[in-house]
PDB file of C-alpha atoms in Angstrom:
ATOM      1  CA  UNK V   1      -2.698 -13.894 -19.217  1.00  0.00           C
ATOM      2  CA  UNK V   2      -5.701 -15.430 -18.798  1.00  0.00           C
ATOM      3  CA  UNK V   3      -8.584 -14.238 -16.762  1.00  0.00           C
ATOM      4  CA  UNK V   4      -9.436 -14.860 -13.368  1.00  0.00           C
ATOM      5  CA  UNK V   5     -12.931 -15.577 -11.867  1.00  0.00           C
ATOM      6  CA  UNK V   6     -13.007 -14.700  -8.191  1.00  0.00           C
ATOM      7  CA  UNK V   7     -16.620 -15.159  -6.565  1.00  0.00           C
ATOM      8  CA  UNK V   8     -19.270 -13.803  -8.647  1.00  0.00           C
ATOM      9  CA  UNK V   9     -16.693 -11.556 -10.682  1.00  0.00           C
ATOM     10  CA  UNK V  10     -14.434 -11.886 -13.712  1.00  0.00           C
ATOM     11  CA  UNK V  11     -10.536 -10.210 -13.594  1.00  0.00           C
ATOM     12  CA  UNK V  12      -8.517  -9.240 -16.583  1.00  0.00           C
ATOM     13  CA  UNK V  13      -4.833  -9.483 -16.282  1.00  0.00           C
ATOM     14  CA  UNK V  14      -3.582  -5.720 -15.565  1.00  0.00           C
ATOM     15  CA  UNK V  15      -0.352  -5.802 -14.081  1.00  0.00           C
ATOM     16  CA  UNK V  16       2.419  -8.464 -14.762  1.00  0.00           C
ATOM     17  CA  UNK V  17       4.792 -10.030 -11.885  1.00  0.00           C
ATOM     18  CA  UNK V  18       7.573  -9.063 -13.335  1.00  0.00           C
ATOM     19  CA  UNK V  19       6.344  -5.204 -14.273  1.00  0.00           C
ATOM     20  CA  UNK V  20       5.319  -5.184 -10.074  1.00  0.00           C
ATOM     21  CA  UNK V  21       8.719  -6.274  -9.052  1.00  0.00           C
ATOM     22  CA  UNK V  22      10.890  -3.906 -11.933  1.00  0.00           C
ATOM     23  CA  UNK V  23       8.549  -0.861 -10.106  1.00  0.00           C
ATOM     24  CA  UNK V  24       9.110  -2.196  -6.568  1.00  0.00           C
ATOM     25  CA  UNK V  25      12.859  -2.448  -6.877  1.00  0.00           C
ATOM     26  CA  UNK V  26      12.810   1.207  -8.691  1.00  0.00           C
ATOM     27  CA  UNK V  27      10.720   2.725  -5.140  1.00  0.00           C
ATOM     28  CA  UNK V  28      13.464   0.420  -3.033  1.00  0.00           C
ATOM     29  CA  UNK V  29      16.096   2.968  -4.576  1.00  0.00           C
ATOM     30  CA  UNK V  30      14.644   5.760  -4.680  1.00  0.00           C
ATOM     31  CA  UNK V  31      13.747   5.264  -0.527  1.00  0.00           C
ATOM     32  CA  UNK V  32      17.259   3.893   0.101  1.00  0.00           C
ATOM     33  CA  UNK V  33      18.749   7.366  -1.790  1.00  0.00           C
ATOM     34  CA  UNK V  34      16.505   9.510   0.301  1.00  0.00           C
ATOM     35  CA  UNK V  35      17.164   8.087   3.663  1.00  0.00           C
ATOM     36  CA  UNK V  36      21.105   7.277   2.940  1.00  0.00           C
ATOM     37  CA  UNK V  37      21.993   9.904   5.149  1.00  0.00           C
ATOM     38  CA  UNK V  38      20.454   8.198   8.547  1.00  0.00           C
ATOM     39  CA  UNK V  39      23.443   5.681   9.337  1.00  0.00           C
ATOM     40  CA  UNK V  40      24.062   6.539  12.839  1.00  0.00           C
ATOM     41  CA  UNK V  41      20.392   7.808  13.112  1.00  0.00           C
ATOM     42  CA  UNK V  42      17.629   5.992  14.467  1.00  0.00           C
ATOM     43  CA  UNK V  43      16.634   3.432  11.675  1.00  0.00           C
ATOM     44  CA  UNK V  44      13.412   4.025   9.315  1.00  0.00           C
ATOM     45  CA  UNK V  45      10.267   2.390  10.774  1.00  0.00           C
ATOM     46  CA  UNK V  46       8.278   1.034   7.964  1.00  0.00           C
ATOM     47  CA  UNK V  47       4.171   0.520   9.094  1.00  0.00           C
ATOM     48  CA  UNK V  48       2.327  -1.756   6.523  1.00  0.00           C
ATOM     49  CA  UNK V  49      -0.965  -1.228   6.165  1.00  0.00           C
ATOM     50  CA  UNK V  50      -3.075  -4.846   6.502  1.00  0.00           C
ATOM     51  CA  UNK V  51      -3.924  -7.067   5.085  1.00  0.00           C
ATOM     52  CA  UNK V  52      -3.768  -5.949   1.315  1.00  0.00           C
ATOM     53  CA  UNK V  53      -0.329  -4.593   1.587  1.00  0.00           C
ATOM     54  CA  UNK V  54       1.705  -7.184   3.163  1.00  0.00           C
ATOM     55  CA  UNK V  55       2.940  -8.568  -0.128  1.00  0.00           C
ATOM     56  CA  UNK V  56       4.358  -5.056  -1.361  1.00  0.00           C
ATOM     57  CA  UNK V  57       5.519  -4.585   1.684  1.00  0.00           C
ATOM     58  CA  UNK V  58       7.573  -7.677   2.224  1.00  0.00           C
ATOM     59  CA  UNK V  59       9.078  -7.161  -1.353  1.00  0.00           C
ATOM     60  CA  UNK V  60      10.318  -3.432  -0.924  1.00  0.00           C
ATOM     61  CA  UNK V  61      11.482  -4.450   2.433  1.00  0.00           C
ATOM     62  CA  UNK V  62      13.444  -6.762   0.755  1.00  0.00           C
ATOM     63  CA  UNK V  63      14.817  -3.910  -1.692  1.00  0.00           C
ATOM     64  CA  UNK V  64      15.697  -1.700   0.902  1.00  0.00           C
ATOM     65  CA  UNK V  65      19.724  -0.823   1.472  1.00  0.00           C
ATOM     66  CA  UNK V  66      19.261   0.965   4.353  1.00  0.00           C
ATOM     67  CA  UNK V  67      18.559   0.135   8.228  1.00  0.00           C
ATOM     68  CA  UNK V  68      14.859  -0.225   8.445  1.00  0.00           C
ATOM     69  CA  UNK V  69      12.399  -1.720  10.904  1.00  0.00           C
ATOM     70  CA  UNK V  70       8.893  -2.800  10.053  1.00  0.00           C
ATOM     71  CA  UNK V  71       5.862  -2.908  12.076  1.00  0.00           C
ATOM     72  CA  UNK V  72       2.350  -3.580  10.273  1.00  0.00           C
ATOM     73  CA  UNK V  73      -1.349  -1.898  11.588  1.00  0.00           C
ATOM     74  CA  UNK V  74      -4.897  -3.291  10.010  1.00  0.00           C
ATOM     75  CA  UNK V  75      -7.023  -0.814   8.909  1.00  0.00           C
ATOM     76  CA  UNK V  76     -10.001  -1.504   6.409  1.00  0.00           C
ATOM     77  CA  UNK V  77     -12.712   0.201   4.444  1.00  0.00           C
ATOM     78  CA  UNK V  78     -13.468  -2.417   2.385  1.00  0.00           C
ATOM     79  CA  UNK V  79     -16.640  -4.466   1.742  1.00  0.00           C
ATOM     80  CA  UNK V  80     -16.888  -6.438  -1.643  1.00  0.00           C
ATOM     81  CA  UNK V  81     -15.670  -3.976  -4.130  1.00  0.00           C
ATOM     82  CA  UNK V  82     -16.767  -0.793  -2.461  1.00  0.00           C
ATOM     83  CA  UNK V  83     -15.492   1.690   0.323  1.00  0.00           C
ATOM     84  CA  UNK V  84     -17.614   1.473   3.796  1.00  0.00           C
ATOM     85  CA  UNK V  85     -16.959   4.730   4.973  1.00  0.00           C
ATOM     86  CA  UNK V  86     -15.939   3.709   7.926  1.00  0.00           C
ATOM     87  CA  UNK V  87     -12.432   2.556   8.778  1.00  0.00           C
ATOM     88  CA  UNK V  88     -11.888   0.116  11.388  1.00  0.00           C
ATOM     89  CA  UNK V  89      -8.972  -0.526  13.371  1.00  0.00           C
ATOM     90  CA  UNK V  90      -8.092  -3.766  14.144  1.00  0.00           C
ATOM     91  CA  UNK V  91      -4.411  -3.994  15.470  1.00  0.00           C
ATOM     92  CA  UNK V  92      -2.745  -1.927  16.579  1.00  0.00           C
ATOM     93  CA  UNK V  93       1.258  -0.198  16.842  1.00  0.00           C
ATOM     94  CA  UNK V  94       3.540  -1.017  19.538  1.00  0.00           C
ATOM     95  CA  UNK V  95       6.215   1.286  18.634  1.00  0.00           C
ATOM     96  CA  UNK V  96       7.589   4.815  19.999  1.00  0.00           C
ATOM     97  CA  UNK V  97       7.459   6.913  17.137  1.00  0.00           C
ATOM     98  CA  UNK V  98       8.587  10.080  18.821  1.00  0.00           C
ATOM     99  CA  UNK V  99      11.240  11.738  16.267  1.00  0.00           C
ATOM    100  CA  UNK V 100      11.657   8.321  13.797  1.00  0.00           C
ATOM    101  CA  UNK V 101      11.243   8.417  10.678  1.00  0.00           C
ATOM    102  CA  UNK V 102       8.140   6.536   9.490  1.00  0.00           C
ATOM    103  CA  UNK V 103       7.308   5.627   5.615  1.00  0.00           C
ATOM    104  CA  UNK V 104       3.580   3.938   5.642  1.00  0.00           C
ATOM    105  CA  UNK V 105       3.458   1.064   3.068  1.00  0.00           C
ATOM    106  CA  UNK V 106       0.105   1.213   1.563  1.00  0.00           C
ATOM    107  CA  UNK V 107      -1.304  -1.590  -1.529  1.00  0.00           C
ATOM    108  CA  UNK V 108      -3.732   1.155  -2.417  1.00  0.00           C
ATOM    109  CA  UNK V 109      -5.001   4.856  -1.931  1.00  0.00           C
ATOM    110  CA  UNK V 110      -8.439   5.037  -3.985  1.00  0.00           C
ATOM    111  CA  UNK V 111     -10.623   7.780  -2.175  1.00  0.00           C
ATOM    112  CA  UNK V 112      -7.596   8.514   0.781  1.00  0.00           C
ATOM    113  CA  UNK V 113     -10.282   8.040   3.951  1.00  0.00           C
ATOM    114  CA  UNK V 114      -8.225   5.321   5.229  1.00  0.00           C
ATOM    115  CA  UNK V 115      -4.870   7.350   5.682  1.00  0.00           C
ATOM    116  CA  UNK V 116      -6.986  10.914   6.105  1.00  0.00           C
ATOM    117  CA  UNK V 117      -8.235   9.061   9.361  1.00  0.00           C
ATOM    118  CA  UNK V 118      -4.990   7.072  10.020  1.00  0.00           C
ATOM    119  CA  UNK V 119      -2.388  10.150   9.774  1.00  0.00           C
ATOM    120  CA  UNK V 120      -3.513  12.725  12.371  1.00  0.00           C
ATOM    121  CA  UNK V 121      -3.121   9.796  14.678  1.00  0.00           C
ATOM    122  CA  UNK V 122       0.685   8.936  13.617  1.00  0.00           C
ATOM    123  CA  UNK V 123       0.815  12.752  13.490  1.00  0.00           C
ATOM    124  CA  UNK V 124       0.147  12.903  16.740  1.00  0.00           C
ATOM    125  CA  UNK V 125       3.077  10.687  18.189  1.00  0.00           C
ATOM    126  CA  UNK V 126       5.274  13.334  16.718  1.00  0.00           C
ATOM    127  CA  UNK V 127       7.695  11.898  14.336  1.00  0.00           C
ATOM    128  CA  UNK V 128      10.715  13.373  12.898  1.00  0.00           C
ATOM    129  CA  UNK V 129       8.707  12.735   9.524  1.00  0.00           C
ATOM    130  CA  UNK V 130       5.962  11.001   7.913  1.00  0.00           C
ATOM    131  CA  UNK V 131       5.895   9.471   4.297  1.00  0.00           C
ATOM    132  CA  UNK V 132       3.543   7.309   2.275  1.00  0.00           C
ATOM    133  CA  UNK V 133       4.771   4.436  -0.320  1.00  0.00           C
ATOM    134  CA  UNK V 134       1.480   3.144  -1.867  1.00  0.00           C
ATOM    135  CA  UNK V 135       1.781   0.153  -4.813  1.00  0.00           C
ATOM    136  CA  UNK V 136      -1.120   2.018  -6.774  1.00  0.00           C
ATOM    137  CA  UNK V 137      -2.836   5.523  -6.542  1.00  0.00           C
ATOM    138  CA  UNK V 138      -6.508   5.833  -8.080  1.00  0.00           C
ATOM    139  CA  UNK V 139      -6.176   9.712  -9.035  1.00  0.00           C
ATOM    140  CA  UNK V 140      -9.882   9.991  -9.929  1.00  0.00           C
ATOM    141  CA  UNK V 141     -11.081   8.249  -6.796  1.00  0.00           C
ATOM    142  CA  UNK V 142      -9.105  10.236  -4.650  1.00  0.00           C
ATOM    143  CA  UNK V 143     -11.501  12.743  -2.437  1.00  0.00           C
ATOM    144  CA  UNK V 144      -9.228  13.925   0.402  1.00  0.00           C
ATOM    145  CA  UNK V 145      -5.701  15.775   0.181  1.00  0.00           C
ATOM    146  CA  UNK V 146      -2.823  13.488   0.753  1.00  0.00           C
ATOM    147  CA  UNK V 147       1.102  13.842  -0.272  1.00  0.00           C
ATOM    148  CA  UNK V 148       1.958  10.423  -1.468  1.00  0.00           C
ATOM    149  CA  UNK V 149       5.656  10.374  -1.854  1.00  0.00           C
ATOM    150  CA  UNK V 150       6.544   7.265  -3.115  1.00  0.00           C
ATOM    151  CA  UNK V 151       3.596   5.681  -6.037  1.00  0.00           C
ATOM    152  CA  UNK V 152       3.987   2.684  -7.971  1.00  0.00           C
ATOM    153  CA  UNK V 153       1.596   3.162 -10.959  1.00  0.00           C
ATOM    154  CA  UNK V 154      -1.674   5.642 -11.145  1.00  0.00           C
ATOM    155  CA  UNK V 155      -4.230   3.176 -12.219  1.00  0.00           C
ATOM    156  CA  UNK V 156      -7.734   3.680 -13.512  1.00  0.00           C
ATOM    157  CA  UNK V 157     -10.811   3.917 -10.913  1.00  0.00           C
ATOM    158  CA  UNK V 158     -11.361   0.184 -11.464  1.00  0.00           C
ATOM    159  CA  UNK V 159     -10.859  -2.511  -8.850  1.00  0.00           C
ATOM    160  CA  UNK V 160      -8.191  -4.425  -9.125  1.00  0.00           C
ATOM    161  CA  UNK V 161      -7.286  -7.651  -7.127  1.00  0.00           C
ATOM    162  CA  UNK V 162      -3.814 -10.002  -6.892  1.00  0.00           C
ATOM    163  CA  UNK V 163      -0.643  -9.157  -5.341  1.00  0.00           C
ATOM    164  CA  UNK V 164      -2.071  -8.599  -1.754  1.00  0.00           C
ATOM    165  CA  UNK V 165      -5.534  -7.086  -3.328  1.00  0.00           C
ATOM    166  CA  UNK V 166      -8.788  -9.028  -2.468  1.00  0.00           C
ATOM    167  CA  UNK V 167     -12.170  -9.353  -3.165  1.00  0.00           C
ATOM    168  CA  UNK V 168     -14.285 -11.016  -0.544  1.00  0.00           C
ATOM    169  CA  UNK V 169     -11.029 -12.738   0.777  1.00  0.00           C
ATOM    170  CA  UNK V 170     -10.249 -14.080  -2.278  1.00  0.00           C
ATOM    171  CA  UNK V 171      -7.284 -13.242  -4.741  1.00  0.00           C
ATOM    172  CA  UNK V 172      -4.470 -11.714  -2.541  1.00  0.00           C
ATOM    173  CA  UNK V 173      -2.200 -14.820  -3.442  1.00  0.00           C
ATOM    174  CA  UNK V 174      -2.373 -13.781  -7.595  1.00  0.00           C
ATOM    175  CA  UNK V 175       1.191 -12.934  -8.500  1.00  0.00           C
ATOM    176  CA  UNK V 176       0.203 -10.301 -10.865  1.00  0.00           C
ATOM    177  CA  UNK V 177      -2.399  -7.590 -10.436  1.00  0.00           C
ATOM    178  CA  UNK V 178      -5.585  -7.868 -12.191  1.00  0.00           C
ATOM    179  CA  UNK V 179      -8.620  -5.457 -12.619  1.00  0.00           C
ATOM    180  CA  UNK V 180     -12.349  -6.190 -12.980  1.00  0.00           C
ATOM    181  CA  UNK V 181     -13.396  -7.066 -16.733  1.00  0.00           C
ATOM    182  CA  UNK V 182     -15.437  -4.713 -18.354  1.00  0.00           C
ATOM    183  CA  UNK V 183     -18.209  -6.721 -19.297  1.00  0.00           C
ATOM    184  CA  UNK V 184     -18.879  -6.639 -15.275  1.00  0.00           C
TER     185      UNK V 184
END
């Protein structure tokens, strides 16, 4: 495919549409095996993580075969194409989740501040249990201890953009993932 220029920055293609939906429908099955035995239960609440993960998100939700509720947060790090630090909350959860079963929906855990900070939190509510789905896992970048249960693909400590991704607003709307040239 051919590049894309976003702001100041060039993008290789990385990630094809249909290679993201093949992988999405794959963690759809795998989630809908794991949780087949809750008919009767309370149904699986699904949190997205905002904004970057509302497209991966909507299309595993879409996958699922089991009863499943979804409720989205917005956390951020971000600024440009590096981590803050800091991780801001913007909106907030609504839902009980004493004794459901919760599955966060992450786009992306690079360094793992944003859920490191998040989880204690959820933790705290005391749920029956508490999984992670993330699109893409940067296993170099990653600085804090996390279970990820459900991954996508391990990518390369580059940023990448499309598919819910953005830099400086811009690129969330690519169908296809792409990562930052290396001539940048």
């Amino acid at each position: 495919m051919t590049p894309v220029t976003l702001h100041d920055k060039t993008f290789d293609s990385y990630l094809s549409e249909q290679t993201i939906k093949e992988r999405v429908r794959e963690l759809a099955a795998q989630i809908s095996k794991d949780y087949a035995g809750n008919k009767g239960k309370q149904s699986v609440l699904f949190i997205g993580i905002l904004n970057g993960a509302f497209m991966f998100a909507s299309d595993l939700f879409k996958e699922l075969s089991i009863d499943a509720e979804i409720s989205f947060i917005k956390l951020a790090s971000y600024s440009g194409t590096k981590s803050t630090g800091k991780v801001v909350t913007a909106i907030g959860l609504d839902q009980d989740l004493f004794g459901r079963d919760i599955i966060i929906i992450e786009d992306i855990v690079d360094t793992g501040k944003t859920l490191h900070e998040f989880l204690p939190k959820l933790q705290h509510s005391q749920p029956a249990s508490l999984r992670i789905a993330t699109l893409l896992h940067k296993p170099e970048a990653t600085q804090y201890e996390l279970t990820l249960d459900y991954v996508g693909f391990a990518i390369p400590n580059k940023f990448v953009v499309g598919y819910g991704l953005d830099y400086d607003g811009l690129g969330r709307n690519l169908r296809e993932i792409y990562q930052l040239s290396g001539n940048e």
